[in-house]
Coordinates of N, CA, C and O in Angstrom, one line a residue:
X1 N 11.3 -18.6 11.9 CA 12.4 -18.9 10.9 C 12.2 -20.3 10.4 O 12.0 -21.2 11.1
X2 N 12.4 -20.4 9.1 CA 12.3 -21.7 8.4 C 13.7 -22.4 8.6 O 14.7 -21.9 8.1
X3 N 13.7 -23.6 9.2 CA 14.9 -24.3 9.3 C 15.2 -25.3 8.1 O 14.3 -25.5 7.3
X4 N 16.4 -25.8 8.1 CA 16.7 -26.8 7.0 C 15.8 -28.0 7.1 O 15.4 -28.6 6.1
X5 N 15.5 -28.4 8.3 CA 14.6 -29.6 8.5 C 13.2 -29.3 8.0 O 12.6 -30.1 7.4
X6 N 12.7 -28.0 8.2 CA 11.4 -27.6 7.7 C 11.4 -27.7 6.1 O 10.5 -28.1 5.5
X7 N 12.5 -27.2 5.5 CA 12.7 -27.3 4.1 C 12.7 -28.7 3.6 O 12.1 -29.0 2.6
X8 N 13.4 -29.5 4.3 CA 13.5 -31.0 3.9 C 12.1 -31.6 4.0 O 11.7 -32.3 3.0
X9 N 11.4 -31.3 5.1 CA 10.0 -31.9 5.2 C 9.1 -31.4 4.1 O 8.3 -32.1 3.5
X10 N 9.2 -30.1 3.8 CA 8.3 -29.5 2.8 C 8.6 -30.1 1.4 O 7.7 -30.3 0.6
X11 N 9.9 -30.3 1.1 CA 10.3 -30.9 -0.2 C 9.7 -32.3 -0.3 O 9.3 -32.7 -1.3
X12 N 9.8 -33.1 0.8 CA 9.3 -34.5 0.8 C 7.8 -34.5 0.6 O 7.3 -35.3 -0.1
X13 N 7.1 -33.6 1.3 CA 5.6 -33.6 1.2 C 5.2 -33.2 -0.2 O 4.3 -33.7 -0.8
X14 N 5.9 -32.2 -0.7 CA 5.7 -31.7 -2.1 C 5.9 -32.8 -3.1 O 5.1 -32.9 -4.1
X15 N 7.0 -33.5 -2.9 CA 7.2 -34.7 -3.9 C 6.1 -35.7 -3.8 O 5.6 -36.1 -4.8
X16 N 5.7 -36.0 -2.6 CA 4.7 -37.1 -2.4 C 3.3 -36.6 -3.0 O 2.7 -37.3 -3.7
X17 N 3.0 -35.3 -2.7 CA 1.7 -34.8 -3.2 C 1.7 -34.7 -4.7 O 0.7 -35.0 -5.4
X18 N 2.8 -34.1 -5.3 CA 2.8 -34.0 -6.7 C 2.8 -35.3 -7.4 O 2.1 -35.5 -8.5
X19 N 3.5 -36.3 -6.9 CA 3.6 -37.6 -7.5 C 2.2 -38.3 -7.4 O 1.7 -38.9 -8.4
X20 N 1.5 -38.2 -6.2 CA 0.2 -38.8 -6.0 C -0.8 -38.2 -7.0 O -1.6 -38.9 -7.6
X21 N -0.8 -36.9 -7.1 CA -1.8 -36.2 -7.9 C -1.6 -36.3 -9.4 O -2.5 -36.4 -10.2
X22 N -0.3 -36.4 -9.8 CA 0.0 -36.4 -11.2 C 0.2 -37.8 -11.8 O 0.4 -38.0 -13.0
X23 N 0.2 -38.8 -10.9 CA 0.5 -40.2 -11.4 C -0.4 -40.7 -12.5 O 0.0 -41.4 -13.4
X24 N -1.6 -40.3 -12.5 CA -2.6 -40.7 -13.5 C -2.3 -40.2 -14.9 O -2.7 -40.7 -15.9
X25 N -1.5 -39.1 -14.9 CA -1.2 -38.5 -16.2 C 0.2 -38.9 -16.8 O 0.6 -38.3 -17.8
X26 N 0.9 -39.8 -16.1 CA 2.2 -40.2 -16.6 C 2.0 -40.8 -18.0 O 1.0 -41.5 -18.2
X27 N 2.9 -40.6 -18.9 CA 2.9 -41.1 -20.3 C 1.8 -40.5 -21.1 O 1.5 -41.0 -22.2
X28 N 1.1 -39.5 -20.7 CA 0.0 -38.9 -21.5 C 0.6 -37.6 -22.2 O 1.5 -37.0 -21.7
X29 N 0.1 -37.4 -23.4 CA 0.6 -36.2 -24.1 C -0.1 -35.0 -23.5 O -1.2 -35.1 -22.9
X30 N 0.5 -33.8 -23.7 CA 0.0 -32.6 -23.1 C -1.4 -32.3 -23.6 O -2.3 -31.9 -22.8
X31 N -1.7 -32.5 -24.8 CA -3.1 -32.3 -25.3 C -4.1 -33.2 -24.7 O -5.2 -32.8 -24.4
X32 N -3.7 -34.4 -24.4 CA -4.6 -35.4 -23.8 C -4.9 -35.0 -22.3 O -6.0 -35.2 -21.8
X33 N -3.8 -34.5 -21.6 CA -4.0 -34.0 -20.3 C -5.0 -32.8 -20.2 O -5.9 -32.8 -19.4
X34 N -4.8 -31.9 -21.1 CA -5.6 -30.7 -21.2 C -7.1 -31.1 -21.5 O -8.0 -30.6 -20.9
X35 N -7.3 -32.1 -22.4 CA -8.6 -32.5 -22.7 C -9.3 -33.2 -21.5 O -10.5 -33.0 -21.2
X36 N -8.5 -34.0 -20.8 CA -9.0 -34.6 -19.6 C -9.4 -33.6 -18.5 O -10.4 -33.8 -17.9
X37 N -8.5 -32.6 -18.3 CA -8.9 -31.5 -17.4 C -10.2 -30.9 -17.7 O -11.0 -30.6 -16.9
X38 N -10.4 -30.6 -19.0 CA -11.6 -29.9 -19.4 C -12.8 -30.8 -19.2 O -13.9 -30.4 -18.8
X39 N -12.6 -32.1 -19.5 CA -13.8 -33.0 -19.3 C -14.1 -33.2 -17.9 O -15.3 -33.3 -17.5
X40 N -13.1 -33.3 -17.0 CA -13.4 -33.5 -15.6 C -13.6 -32.2 -14.8 O -14.0 -32.3 -13.6
X41 N -13.4 -31.1 -15.3 CA -13.5 -29.8 -14.6 C -12.3 -29.5 -13.8 O -12.5 -28.9 -12.7
X42 N -11.1 -29.8 -14.2 CA -9.9 -29.5 -13.5 C -9.2 -30.7 -13.0 O -9.5 -31.8 -13.5
X43 N -8.2 -30.5 -12.1 CA -7.4 -31.6 -11.6 C -8.2 -32.3 -10.5 O -8.3 -31.7 -9.4
X44 N -8.8 -33.4 -10.7 CA -9.6 -34.1 -9.7 C -9.1 -35.5 -9.6 O -8.4 -36.1 -10.5
X45 N -9.3 -36.2 -8.5 CA -8.9 -37.5 -8.2 C -9.8 -38.5 -9.0 O -11.0 -38.3 -9.1
X46 N -9.1 -39.6 -9.5 CA -9.9 -40.7 -10.2 C -9.0 -41.9 -10.2 O -7.8 -41.8 -10.2
X47 N -9.7 -43.1 -10.2 CA -8.9 -44.3 -10.3 C -8.5 -44.5 -11.8 O -9.2 -43.9 -12.7
X48 N -7.4 -45.2 -12.1 CA -6.9 -45.3 -13.4 C -6.1 -46.6 -13.6 O -5.8 -47.2 -12.6
X49 N -5.9 -46.9 -14.8 CA -5.0 -48.1 -15.1 C -3.6 -47.7 -15.1 O -3.2 -46.7 -15.7
X50 N -2.7 -48.4 -14.5 CA -1.3 -48.1 -14.5 C -0.8 -48.0 -15.9 O -0.8 -48.9 -16.7
X51 N -0.2 -46.8 -16.2 CA 0.3 -46.5 -17.6 C 1.5 -47.3 -17.9 O 1.8 -47.4 -19.1
X52 N 2.2 -47.9 -17.0 CA 3.4 -48.6 -17.2 C 3.2 -50.1 -17.4 O 3.8 -50.8 -18.3
X53 N 2.3 -50.7 -16.7 CA 2.0 -52.1 -16.7 C 0.7 -52.4 -17.5 O 0.5 -53.5 -18.0
X54 N -0.2 -51.4 -17.7 CA -1.3 -51.6 -18.5 C -2.5 -52.3 -18.0 O -3.6 -52.2 -18.5
X55 N -2.4 -53.1 -16.9 CA -3.5 -53.9 -16.5 C -3.9 -53.6 -15.0 O -5.0 -53.8 -14.6
X56 N -2.9 -53.1 -14.2 CA -3.1 -53.0 -12.8 C -4.0 -51.7 -12.5 O -3.7 -50.6 -13.0
X57 N -5.0 -51.9 -11.7 CA -5.9 -50.8 -11.3 C -5.2 -50.0 -10.2 O -4.7 -50.6 -9.2
X58 N -5.1 -48.7 -10.4 CA -4.5 -47.8 -9.4 C -5.6 -47.0 -8.8 O -6.5 -46.5 -9.4
X59 N -5.5 -46.8 -7.5 CA -6.4 -46.0 -6.7 C -6.1 -44.5 -7.0 O -5.0 -44.1 -7.2
X60 N -7.2 -43.7 -6.8 CA -7.0 -42.2 -7.0 C -6.0 -41.7 -6.0 O -6.0 -42.2 -4.8
X61 N -5.1 -40.9 -6.4 CA -4.0 -40.2 -5.6 C -3.1 -41.2 -4.9 O -2.4 -40.9 -3.9
X62 N -2.9 -42.4 -5.5 CA -1.9 -43.3 -5.1 C -0.5 -42.9 -5.6 O -0.4 -42.8 -6.8
X63 N 0.4 -42.8 -4.7 CA 1.8 -42.4 -5.2 C 2.4 -43.5 -6.0 O 2.1 -44.7 -5.8
X64 N 3.4 -43.2 -6.8 CA 4.1 -44.2 -7.5 C 5.4 -44.6 -6.7 O 5.7 -44.0 -5.7
X65 N 6.2 -45.4 -7.3 CA 7.4 -45.8 -6.7 C 8.4 -44.6 -6.6 O 9.4 -44.7 -5.9
X66 N 8.2 -43.6 -7.4 CA 9.0 -42.4 -7.4 C 9.0 -41.8 -5.9 O 10.1 -41.4 -5.5
X67 N 7.9 -41.8 -5.3 CA 7.8 -41.3 -3.9 C 8.6 -42.2 -3.0 O 9.3 -41.7 -2.1
X68 N 8.4 -43.5 -3.1 CA 9.1 -44.4 -2.3 C 10.6 -44.3 -2.5 O 11.4 -44.4 -1.5
X69 N 11.1 -44.2 -3.7 CA 12.5 -44.1 -4.0 C 13.1 -42.8 -3.4 O 14.2 -42.8 -2.9
X70 N 12.3 -41.7 -3.5 CA 12.7 -40.4 -3.0 C 12.9 -40.5 -1.5 O 13.8 -40.0 -0.9
X71 N 11.9 -41.1 -0.8 CA 12.0 -41.3 0.6 C 13.2 -42.1 1.0 O 13.9 -41.8 2.0
X72 N 13.4 -43.2 0.3 CA 14.6 -44.1 0.6 C 15.9 -43.3 0.4 O 16.8 -43.4 1.3
X73 N 16.0 -42.5 -0.6 CA 17.2 -41.7 -0.9 C 17.4 -40.7 0.2 O 18.5 -40.5 0.7
X74 N 16.3 -40.1 0.6 CA 16.4 -39.1 1.7 C 16.8 -39.7 3.0 O 17.6 -39.1 3.8
X75 N 16.4 -40.9 3.3 CA 16.7 -41.5 4.6 C 18.2 -42.0 4.5 O 18.9 -42.0 5.6
X76 N 18.7 -42.3 3.4 CA 20.1 -42.7 3.3 C 21.0 -41.5 3.5 O 22.2 -41.6 3.8

């Protein structure tokens, strides 16, 4: 049986993984994401420049502050 705690943990893991994997595509248009997927052969990890600050190098699959804020909210 799946407990409420299991659901909570699954939601937090899903949030973290989705944020980590999709962070490189923030602020990109749908057509640009599709083009990048075709060029790379699907959703693959890669280092990228922070789309919000423009200069900071981000590591592949690095989560954004969205994950940190979600965790802080869940703990409260």
